């Protein structure tokens, strides 16, 4: 649940040192970042060098769990018990990922075809959520060691195309790792934040993300500090690993290693692959590479390497073309191009992307770190440490108004997107009602008395009309800063009134959590209370209508009918005093059944009178 102290001046967090970390949970590598003296920095590992934690989990025979670099080493010696690329399996069913099985050195399966995928290691089954939690726990421990403090809150990034299941799985993994995931942020948005691009007014931004195993291009539209994903495209099997694969093939040819030997001898395969990666990385900074593999000298020049990977780079550009087309934009309409992912260090990639978009690319920040840095900046905003507040992306609690009998009528349900807008029409319950009180509440309970009142106002000067005739339109507009505008207008007369409220003002995270919990604990009582109130409202409307009916149809009804109707109205009035919905509904039913034929008769007689009147009028002409 996202809990956001929107305004530092108003909030209660001013003097609290709240640590919220930013995490990039990647397919190949993961990172954790936080703010140091107003600057986002990634946390280094125990070696004091790399900030990357390989997203690899290894299980030893003794069921010990290794994560990161240590686990990555086991990819060579024990691939069956070493899990990598688990992000590809998050929130997926076995059916979804069956075709991926061939890519993995470990066993993926399911119990029945609908269930979520599991990974078998020795005799145990692990879910992708559990495995991701191991990675997140390691990241948490890293930063706790660095800060010497406990960390329980995080922002985690996910690809822009992740669906709700995948996002939820990521949240669950965080929870399992002891982290309260305050916000799931799109990776391209985090990258744009890291470059401070949210400060611009309106822009179109392309985020080109070429990692180890995947390529993503996202077109973002920025307006007033809000990033909206306009289109995404990519290839879930295109990345630096493919550059490595091409080099593996190249080296194997030079060393006379055939494909069969390579796939059978897993250790040899990994060794060649690691050498290929070493060569590729070196060529990002040097014109030639030379090394040794199983006793043989190897050399490679940058132009040769570039010629080999050129078709793969072209494939990424084809995806960019498609993404632009989907966003309805030309390359010239893209204002900024942000580079993300380790493989964007390859000079050919940078050149080609810059040439494609016709502008220099943003590549000053470490492309491996940029997403985590953006996540840390977002975390800092949530901690209330930044002046410029971004946006709440979801409303943490429902917003609505009080209707007859003290019922909560939800207009914007909790977890709705912000900014957002919703409305509904209402009417009056009393004849000639001139003023209408609109009371705005926040919370999940059915009765407003259990929710939090945010404010109220009076819609005045409604022209006198019978109950039920005025059409009152109520609109809730929640803007990007979390300000709620409630507008009420009577559509027949045009009279209107509005207020502005900040729903998160003065409410603590604990309060919100308690309100949510209460709504679950009291769900049954609330449902009963709502049922009773709704029955009472219906009864009260019927009582009013019944009294009117007796007066208007005095001449049509005989004495017995009047007496019986009065007696049934009295019985209904008495029933409304009882706290039993069923008693009220039964009294309503009895009254309706008895008065139905009378009402038909009354209506017939009204129509007859009207027709007669018409004839008289017509003869006048
Ligand atoms: P990511 O998934 O973003 O962590 O990207 C990892 C990928 O970036 C791997 O394929 C790495 O081999 C690749 N990579 C890292 N550093 C370099 C480099 N200096 N040159 C080329 N590729 C690199």
XYZ file of C-alpha atoms and ligand atoms in Angstrom:
644
model
C 0.000 0.000 0.000
C 1.370 3.368 -0.942
C 1.408 5.748 1.985
C 2.595 9.141 1.172
C 3.275 12.115 3.393
C 2.455 14.536 0.628
C 3.454 17.802 2.111
C 6.424 18.061 4.390
C 5.152 21.245 5.944
C 1.891 19.635 6.929
C 3.100 16.114 7.614
C 4.236 14.616 10.846
C 7.394 13.118 9.400
C 9.451 16.276 9.428
C 11.829 15.216 12.151
C 11.725 11.512 11.624
C 14.586 9.905 9.771
C 12.719 7.445 7.672
C 14.813 5.187 5.500
C 13.143 4.050 2.316
C 15.364 2.284 -0.145
C 15.148 1.969 -3.924
C 15.572 -1.448 -5.484
C 16.070 -2.453 -9.085
C 15.137 -6.134 -9.120
C 16.633 -7.084 -12.461
C 16.593 -10.196 -14.609
C 20.385 -10.487 -14.597
C 21.483 -8.180 -11.798
C 19.812 -6.374 -8.935
C 20.836 -3.269 -7.036
C 19.861 -1.275 -4.015
C 20.254 2.479 -3.677
C 19.576 5.175 -1.133
C 20.141 8.881 -0.667
C 23.362 10.263 0.764
C 23.474 14.032 1.281
C 20.680 14.564 -1.202
C 22.260 12.343 -3.866
C 21.196 8.863 -4.892
C 23.954 6.264 -4.584
C 24.040 2.528 -5.081
C 25.311 0.368 -2.275
C 28.527 -1.500 -2.933
C 28.997 -5.161 -2.142
C 31.263 -6.655 0.476
C 34.149 -6.406 -2.021
C 33.640 -2.633 -1.967
C 33.581 -2.586 -5.769
C 30.548 -3.711 -7.681
C 27.116 -2.439 -6.840
C 25.485 -5.264 -8.786
C 24.132 -8.337 -7.085
C 23.689 -11.033 -9.740
C 20.046 -12.133 -9.588
C 21.093 -15.709 -9.000
C 20.135 -18.035 -6.158
C 21.967 -21.282 -5.439
C 20.937 -24.058 -3.065
C 23.643 -26.240 -1.571
C 23.178 -29.911 -0.709
C 22.712 -28.812 2.893
C 19.926 -26.468 1.789
C 22.071 -23.450 2.396
C 21.088 -20.526 0.187
C 23.699 -18.510 -1.679
C 22.748 -15.329 -3.501
C 24.599 -13.057 -5.911
C 28.214 -13.463 -6.968
C 28.738 -16.682 -4.968
C 25.643 -18.187 -6.541
C 26.655 -17.036 -10.030
C 29.861 -19.040 -9.718
C 27.766 -22.162 -9.198
C 26.189 -21.666 -12.623
C 29.219 -23.505 -13.957
C 29.623 -26.217 -11.364
C 26.033 -26.887 -10.367
C 23.560 -25.445 -12.882
C 20.682 -27.707 -11.794
C 20.528 -26.074 -8.359
C 21.333 -22.551 -9.428
C 18.419 -20.357 -10.370
C 18.801 -17.316 -12.607
C 16.412 -15.125 -14.616
C 13.648 -15.803 -12.104
C 12.118 -12.433 -12.994
C 10.932 -14.004 -16.234
C 8.754 -16.367 -14.199
C 7.199 -13.844 -11.809
C 3.418 -13.975 -11.715
C 3.350 -16.546 -14.526
C 1.613 -19.890 -14.810
C 3.387 -22.967 -16.079
C 1.470 -22.638 -19.337
C 2.854 -19.107 -19.781
C 6.461 -20.186 -19.472
C 6.521 -23.734 -20.805
C 8.383 -22.540 -23.874
C 11.097 -20.995 -21.698
C 12.021 -24.282 -20.083
C 14.651 -25.048 -22.682
C 16.490 -21.860 -21.757
C 16.987 -22.869 -18.157
C 19.483 -25.234 -16.589
C 17.012 -25.889 -13.785
C 13.640 -27.552 -13.645
C 10.433 -25.552 -13.798
C 7.093 -27.224 -13.272
C 3.661 -26.948 -11.832
C 1.201 -29.116 -9.938
C -1.720 -28.440 -12.217
C -1.722 -26.365 -15.377
C -3.506 -23.356 -13.895
C -1.258 -22.905 -10.894
C 1.688 -20.574 -10.815
C 5.000 -21.932 -11.907
C 7.347 -23.534 -9.390
C 11.007 -24.383 -9.533
C 12.276 -27.703 -8.303
C 15.563 -27.759 -6.429
C 16.490 -31.095 -4.865
C 13.190 -32.257 -3.378
C 11.791 -28.856 -2.652
C 9.619 -26.606 -4.756
C 10.138 -22.869 -4.768
C 7.948 -20.160 -6.180
C 9.506 -17.288 -8.167
C 8.270 -15.037 -5.349
C 10.295 -16.989 -2.768
C 13.386 -16.948 -4.966
C 13.076 -13.225 -5.651
C 12.639 -12.718 -1.914
C 16.070 -14.285 -1.394
C 17.562 -11.681 -3.730
C 15.678 -8.853 -2.048
C 16.725 -10.071 1.392
C 20.375 -9.998 0.304
C 19.943 -6.433 -0.965
C 18.304 -5.468 2.291
C 21.112 -6.977 4.310
C 23.651 -5.140 2.176
C 22.153 -1.771 2.845
C 21.511 -2.531 6.508
C 25.198 -3.377 6.893
C 26.118 -0.130 5.145
C 23.760 2.015 7.208
C 23.996 0.130 10.469
C 20.231 0.431 10.722
C 17.200 -1.695 10.084
C 15.436 -1.088 6.800
C 11.823 -2.118 6.297
C 10.532 0.066 3.484
C 11.278 0.036 -0.195
C 10.381 1.171 -3.658
C 10.883 -1.595 -6.213
C 11.002 -1.152 -9.963
C 9.393 -3.397 -12.561
C 9.252 -3.275 -16.376
C 6.576 -0.944 -17.721
C 4.786 -3.881 -19.358
C 4.456 -5.919 -16.127
C 0.804 -6.796 -15.548
C -1.005 -6.702 -12.215
C -0.067 -10.302 -11.358
C 3.593 -9.648 -11.975
C 3.484 -6.422 -9.973
C 1.691 -8.179 -7.128
C 4.235 -11.016 -7.205
C 6.991 -8.407 -6.868
C 5.216 -6.821 -3.902
C 4.808 -10.249 -2.315
C 8.495 -10.985 -2.768
C 9.260 -7.730 -0.984
C 6.955 -8.641 1.863
C 8.578 -12.043 2.196
C 11.953 -10.328 2.420
C 10.661 -8.177 5.278
C 10.079 -5.110 3.147
C 6.987 -2.999 3.022
C 6.831 -2.133 -0.677
C 5.528 1.418 -0.678
C 5.528 1.781 -4.407
C 6.127 -0.231 -7.525
C 7.679 2.094 -10.098
C 8.148 1.487 -13.789
C 11.803 1.011 -14.668
C 11.800 3.611 -17.486
C 10.164 6.140 -15.183
C 12.859 5.508 -12.566
C 15.566 6.000 -15.210
C 14.022 9.311 -16.276
C 13.834 10.373 -12.610
C 17.505 9.556 -12.128
C 18.332 12.070 -14.876
C 16.024 14.636 -13.257
C 13.813 14.708 -16.340
C 10.685 15.131 -14.201
C 11.634 18.784 -13.794
C 10.748 19.564 -17.402
C 7.221 20.659 -18.239
C 6.140 18.562 -21.160
C 8.314 16.068 -22.917
C 8.423 12.848 -24.831
C 11.133 10.556 -23.562
C 12.424 7.319 -25.038
C 14.002 4.927 -22.556
C 16.183 2.376 -24.324
C 16.964 -0.508 -21.991
C 19.277 -3.227 -23.248
C 20.175 -5.583 -20.425
C 21.611 -9.059 -20.314
C 18.621 -11.014 -21.491
C 15.964 -8.523 -22.469
C 15.446 -5.415 -24.500
C 12.778 -2.843 -23.670
C 11.949 0.422 -25.313
C 9.437 2.649 -23.553
C 8.030 5.903 -24.774
C 7.056 8.117 -21.859
C 5.088 11.291 -21.893
C 5.869 13.734 -19.138
C 3.434 16.416 -18.159
C 3.506 18.441 -14.948
C 5.781 15.951 -13.243
C 3.690 12.944 -14.204
C 5.096 10.219 -16.377
C 2.712 8.272 -18.487
C 3.802 5.225 -20.446
C 2.667 5.812 -24.010
C 3.956 2.644 -25.553
C 6.341 -0.174 -24.878
C 8.017 -2.617 -27.150
C 10.937 -4.948 -26.945
C 12.145 -8.470 -27.092
C 12.205 -10.708 -24.050
C 15.076 -12.673 -25.546
C 17.425 -10.054 -26.851
C 20.316 -8.627 -24.895
C 23.935 -8.814 -23.952
C 23.652 -12.580 -23.507
C 23.012 -12.811 -27.251
C 26.162 -10.794 -27.919
C 27.935 -13.358 -25.729
C 26.307 -16.237 -27.594
C 27.580 -14.946 -30.925
C 31.062 -14.724 -29.474
C 30.736 -18.205 -27.960
C 29.968 -19.566 -31.418
C 32.886 -17.610 -32.833
C 35.324 -18.913 -30.201
C 34.022 -22.467 -30.507
C 34.711 -22.373 -34.221
C 38.251 -21.181 -33.540
C 38.763 -23.880 -30.891
C 37.012 -26.635 -32.838
C 34.433 -27.229 -30.141
C 31.241 -28.599 -31.647
C 27.757 -27.697 -30.436
C 27.151 -31.131 -28.938
C 30.268 -31.072 -26.771
C 29.379 -27.585 -25.684
C 25.899 -28.510 -24.525
C 26.994 -31.783 -22.919
C 29.944 -30.350 -21.037
C 28.130 -27.757 -18.966
C 31.320 -26.537 -17.302
C 33.035 -25.984 -20.630
C 29.951 -24.152 -21.889
C 29.973 -21.742 -18.961
C 33.705 -21.191 -19.251
C 33.455 -20.221 -22.933
C 30.470 -18.018 -22.146
C 32.297 -16.164 -19.371
C 35.308 -15.634 -21.640
C 33.020 -14.275 -24.346
C 31.476 -11.836 -21.880
C 34.935 -10.743 -20.738
C 35.946 -10.062 -24.349
C 32.734 -8.157 -25.059
C 33.135 -5.945 -21.995
C 36.763 -5.210 -22.786
C 35.816 -4.133 -26.311
C 33.589 -1.417 -24.895
C 36.742 0.367 -23.805
C 39.494 -0.965 -26.086
C 39.899 -1.577 -29.793
C 41.135 -5.125 -29.379
C 40.921 -7.918 -26.852
C 43.159 -10.865 -26.338
C 42.801 -13.703 -23.889
C 43.247 -17.343 -23.243
C 40.749 -20.178 -23.306
C 41.733 -23.732 -22.395
C 45.334 -22.955 -23.226
C 44.670 -21.264 -26.564
C 45.352 -17.609 -27.323
C 42.401 -15.677 -28.724
C 42.122 -12.137 -30.100
C 39.215 -10.047 -31.295
C 38.943 -6.537 -32.736
C 36.121 -4.114 -32.081
C 35.096 -3.778 -35.758
C 34.862 -7.569 -36.064
C 32.734 -7.731 -32.929
C 30.534 -4.902 -34.189
C 29.975 -6.631 -37.503
C 28.829 -9.742 -35.627
C 26.327 -7.958 -33.414
C 25.039 -5.391 -35.930
C 21.930 -7.441 -36.860
C 20.995 -7.688 -33.170
C 21.345 -3.937 -32.680
C 19.197 -3.439 -35.770
C 16.507 -5.610 -34.162
C 16.372 -3.228 -31.187
C 15.913 -0.315 -33.583
C 13.045 -2.135 -35.283
C 11.373 -2.362 -31.858
C 11.977 1.382 -31.368
C 10.268 2.063 -34.685
C 7.262 0.030 -33.624
C 7.074 1.745 -30.212
C 7.160 5.162 -31.866
C 4.456 4.145 -34.282
C 2.282 2.895 -31.398
C 2.786 6.187 -29.584
C 1.939 8.085 -32.777
C 5.282 9.886 -32.733
C 8.163 10.549 -35.132
C 11.785 10.275 -33.983
C 12.005 14.075 -34.230
C 9.251 14.399 -31.624
C 11.301 12.570 -29.000
C 12.972 15.158 -26.783
C 15.241 12.919 -24.706
C 16.703 9.450 -25.073
C 17.812 7.701 -21.892
C 20.145 4.716 -21.949
C 19.620 1.919 -19.448
C 21.173 -1.525 -19.019
C 24.707 -2.829 -19.074
C 24.672 -3.559 -22.791
C 24.238 0.108 -23.685
C 27.943 0.432 -22.826
C 28.667 -1.155 -26.182
C 29.799 1.793 -28.340
C 27.965 0.519 -31.423
C 24.690 0.493 -29.467
C 25.148 4.100 -28.353
C 26.054 5.263 -31.859
C 23.174 3.479 -33.518
C 20.584 4.682 -31.020
C 21.820 8.285 -31.203
C 21.737 8.105 -35.020
C 18.246 6.591 -35.013
C 16.752 9.302 -32.791
C 18.938 12.012 -34.323
C 20.167 13.318 -30.971
C 22.782 12.575 -28.356
C 21.691 10.070 -25.735
C 21.648 10.446 -21.954
C 24.413 8.125 -20.816
C 26.315 9.966 -18.092
C 24.980 7.813 -15.278
C 26.043 4.218 -14.899
C 23.542 2.338 -17.104
C 23.451 -0.529 -14.616
C 22.662 1.796 -11.731
C 20.327 4.307 -13.305
C 17.074 2.475 -12.486
C 18.046 1.850 -8.861
C 19.113 5.494 -8.519
C 15.719 6.614 -9.791
C 14.024 4.234 -7.363
C 16.005 5.806 -4.511
C 14.902 9.267 -5.640
C 11.295 8.106 -5.693
C 11.809 6.591 -2.232
C 13.157 9.900 -1.021
C 10.055 11.652 -2.304
C 7.910 9.169 -0.400
C 9.939 9.775 2.740
C 8.991 13.425 2.368
C 12.573 14.575 1.916
C 12.125 16.310 -1.410
C 10.473 19.634 -1.860
C 8.942 18.851 -5.167
C 6.356 16.301 -4.508
C 5.668 13.958 -7.351
C 2.397 12.236 -7.467
C 0.466 9.699 -5.575
C -0.125 7.043 -8.154
C -2.948 5.369 -6.305
C -5.393 6.481 -3.643
C -4.703 4.517 -0.486
C -8.293 4.756 0.825
C -11.718 5.096 -0.813
C -13.301 8.524 -1.147
C -17.027 9.117 -1.107
C -19.959 11.033 0.304
C -22.552 10.494 2.985
C -25.964 9.502 1.679
C -29.295 9.122 3.462
C -29.096 7.253 6.741
C -25.360 7.833 7.169
C -24.263 5.426 4.475
C -20.909 5.807 2.747
C -21.297 6.029 -1.005
C -17.890 5.446 -2.553
C -17.100 7.590 -5.593
C -13.373 6.932 -6.005
C -12.538 3.431 -4.735
C -9.239 2.798 -3.001
C -6.313 1.850 -5.260
C -7.714 3.994 -8.072
C -5.168 5.706 -10.278
C -4.224 9.286 -9.521
C -4.854 11.698 -11.171
C -8.402 10.505 -11.598
C -12.001 11.594 -11.855
C -15.332 9.974 -11.052
C -18.873 11.132 -10.469
C -22.433 10.118 -9.840
C -25.874 11.660 -9.799
C -28.038 12.020 -6.719
C -31.415 13.460 -5.854
C -33.261 14.814 -2.832
C -35.314 12.787 -0.365
C -37.581 15.603 0.853
C -40.021 17.801 -1.124
C -38.932 21.364 -1.739
C -35.423 20.786 -0.376
C -33.483 23.984 -1.028
C -30.121 23.124 0.496
C -28.175 19.895 0.340
C -25.266 19.069 2.614
C -22.441 17.221 0.866
C -20.173 15.543 3.412
C -16.990 13.977 2.046
C -15.484 10.936 3.746
C -12.484 8.668 3.373
C -12.390 5.006 4.356
C -13.589 1.525 3.698
C -16.455 1.160 6.161
C -20.117 1.152 5.108
C -21.216 3.723 7.647
C -19.674 7.173 7.463
C -19.506 7.364 11.249
C -16.656 4.823 11.083
C -14.816 6.641 8.327
C -12.775 9.810 8.323
C -14.562 13.033 7.526
C -12.589 15.182 5.123
C -14.945 18.111 4.856
C -18.428 19.240 3.960
C -20.207 21.993 2.111
C -23.745 23.017 1.305
C -25.190 23.188 -2.155
C -27.593 26.108 -1.775
C -30.444 27.585 -3.789
C -31.812 24.419 -5.309
C -35.167 25.544 -6.783
C -38.026 23.943 -4.817
C -38.992 20.667 -6.446
C -40.701 17.482 -5.280
C -38.362 14.914 -3.720
C -36.593 12.844 -6.341
C -36.801 15.452 -9.088
C -33.587 17.491 -8.668
C -30.606 15.993 -10.459
C -27.507 16.576 -8.408
C -24.270 15.723 -10.100
C -21.286 15.140 -7.844
C -17.813 14.937 -9.325
C -14.630 13.937 -7.498
C -11.469 15.131 -9.199
C -8.186 13.987 -7.683
C -5.207 15.788 -9.190
C -1.571 14.720 -9.390
C -0.723 16.473 -6.123
C -3.353 14.455 -4.311
C -5.762 17.392 -4.001
C -9.389 16.344 -4.167
C -11.892 18.755 -5.669
C -15.522 17.893 -4.995
C -17.983 19.658 -7.283
C -21.744 19.506 -6.811
C -24.194 20.960 -9.302
C -27.952 20.775 -9.664
C -28.356 20.104 -13.352
C -31.871 21.515 -13.805
C -31.084 24.911 -12.308
C -27.329 25.077 -12.840
C -26.603 25.943 -9.207
C -23.113 24.708 -8.274
C -20.649 24.611 -5.417
C -17.271 22.993 -4.800
C -14.503 22.462 -2.244
C -10.899 21.373 -2.302
C -9.536 18.889 0.192
C -6.232 17.101 0.687
C -7.228 13.564 1.670
C -3.767 12.559 2.929
C -3.375 15.637 5.081
C -2.838 14.777 8.729
C -3.294 11.048 8.386
C -0.515 8.716 9.416
C 0.488 5.468 7.844
C -0.664 3.665 10.996
C -4.096 5.299 10.755
C -4.475 4.150 7.172
C -3.385 0.617 8.005
C -5.815 0.548 10.943
C -8.678 1.821 8.787
C -8.068 -0.907 6.259
C -7.818 -3.569 8.922
C -11.013 -2.348 10.600
C -12.890 -2.633 7.335
C -11.867 -6.279 7.085
C -12.573 -7.084 10.737
C -15.999 -5.417 10.609
C -16.970 -6.491 7.099
C -19.853 -8.687 8.261
C -21.269 -6.193 10.790
C -20.950 -3.450 8.207
C -22.830 -5.431 5.625
C -25.663 -6.016 8.082
C -25.721 -2.363 9.107
C -25.843 -1.291 5.459
C -28.678 -3.735 4.748
C -30.679 -2.387 7.708
C -30.129 1.236 6.714
C -31.046 0.611 3.108
C -34.253 -1.139 4.192
C -35.049 1.772 6.518
C -34.439 4.288 3.729
C -36.747 2.397 1.433
C -39.377 2.212 4.200
C -39.136 5.935 4.892
C -39.591 6.749 1.209
C -42.604 4.465 1.115
C -44.095 6.034 4.258
C -43.856 9.489 2.678
C -45.360 8.247 -0.567
C -48.108 6.385 1.352
C -49.183 9.477 3.294
C -49.292 11.455 0.043
C -51.258 8.696 -1.649
C -53.965 8.758 1.044
C -54.400 12.518 0.761
C -54.385 12.631 -3.047
C -56.817 9.718 -3.450
C -59.224 10.426 -0.641
C -62.175 10.468 -3.050
C -61.261 7.235 -4.813
C -60.631 4.985 -1.815
C -63.415 3.607 0.355
C -63.319 3.786 4.151
C -62.096 0.231 4.628
C -59.287 0.676 2.115
C -58.181 3.861 3.856
C -58.217 2.178 7.268
C -56.303 -0.851 6.043
C -53.697 1.307 4.287
C -53.264 3.442 7.408
C -52.854 0.329 9.553
C -50.203 -1.074 7.212
C -48.382 2.276 7.186
C -48.387 2.266 10.995
C -47.082 -1.291 11.019
C -44.276 -0.263 8.653
C -43.480 2.799 10.793
C -43.175 0.503 13.814
C -41.036 -1.963 11.872
C -38.541 0.802 11.018
C -37.968 1.267 14.750
C -36.716 -2.322 15.015
C -33.154 -3.280 14.185
C -34.213 -6.077 11.911
C -33.892 -5.659 8.181
C -36.122 -8.659 7.449
C -39.003 -7.311 9.580
C -38.837 -4.004 7.681
C -38.670 -5.714 4.274
C -41.639 -7.931 5.190
C -43.690 -4.861 6.227
C -42.737 -3.155 2.934
C -43.827 -6.217 1.001
C -47.197 -6.423 2.813
C -47.909 -2.738 2.233
C -46.915 -2.922 -1.442
C -49.018 -6.014 -2.089
C -52.084 -4.432 -0.502
C -51.773 -1.008 -2.124
C -50.813 -2.171 -5.625
C -54.438 -2.642 -6.905
C -55.439 0.594 -5.178
C -52.614 2.462 -6.877
C -53.638 1.055 -10.281
C -57.194 2.159 -9.679
C -56.029 5.619 -8.631
C -53.876 5.888 -11.730
C -56.704 4.820 -14.051
C -58.966 7.418 -12.530
C -56.294 10.148 -12.916
C -55.835 9.220 -16.576
C -59.596 9.206 -17.122
C -59.888 12.654 -15.545
C -57.058 13.953 -17.672
C -58.614 12.573 -20.844
C -61.970 14.077 -19.934
C -60.260 17.413 -19.336
C -58.640 17.220 -22.736
C -61.959 16.650 -24.432
C -63.459 19.658 -22.681
C -60.496 21.749 -23.731
C -60.736 20.503 -27.274
C -64.438 21.389 -27.519
C -63.488 24.892 -26.505
C -61.716 25.407 -29.746
P 21.758 -5.681 -16.939
O 20.766 -6.765 -17.185
O 21.249 -4.331 -17.229
O 22.453 -5.806 -15.640
O 22.882 -5.867 -18.050
C 23.836 -6.843 -17.970
C 24.404 -7.022 -19.341
O 25.270 -5.929 -19.608
C 25.206 -8.259 -19.460
O 24.951 -8.890 -20.695
C 26.603 -7.729 -19.423
O 27.485 -8.595 -20.094
C 26.451 -6.422 -20.133
N 27.573 -5.520 -19.835
C 28.007 -5.093 -18.649
N 29.072 -4.321 -18.778
C 29.325 -4.227 -20.100
C 30.317 -3.571 -20.883
N 31.285 -2.859 -20.321
N 30.247 -3.705 -22.210
C 29.295 -4.454 -22.792
N 28.363 -5.100 -22.115
C 28.368 -4.990 -20.782
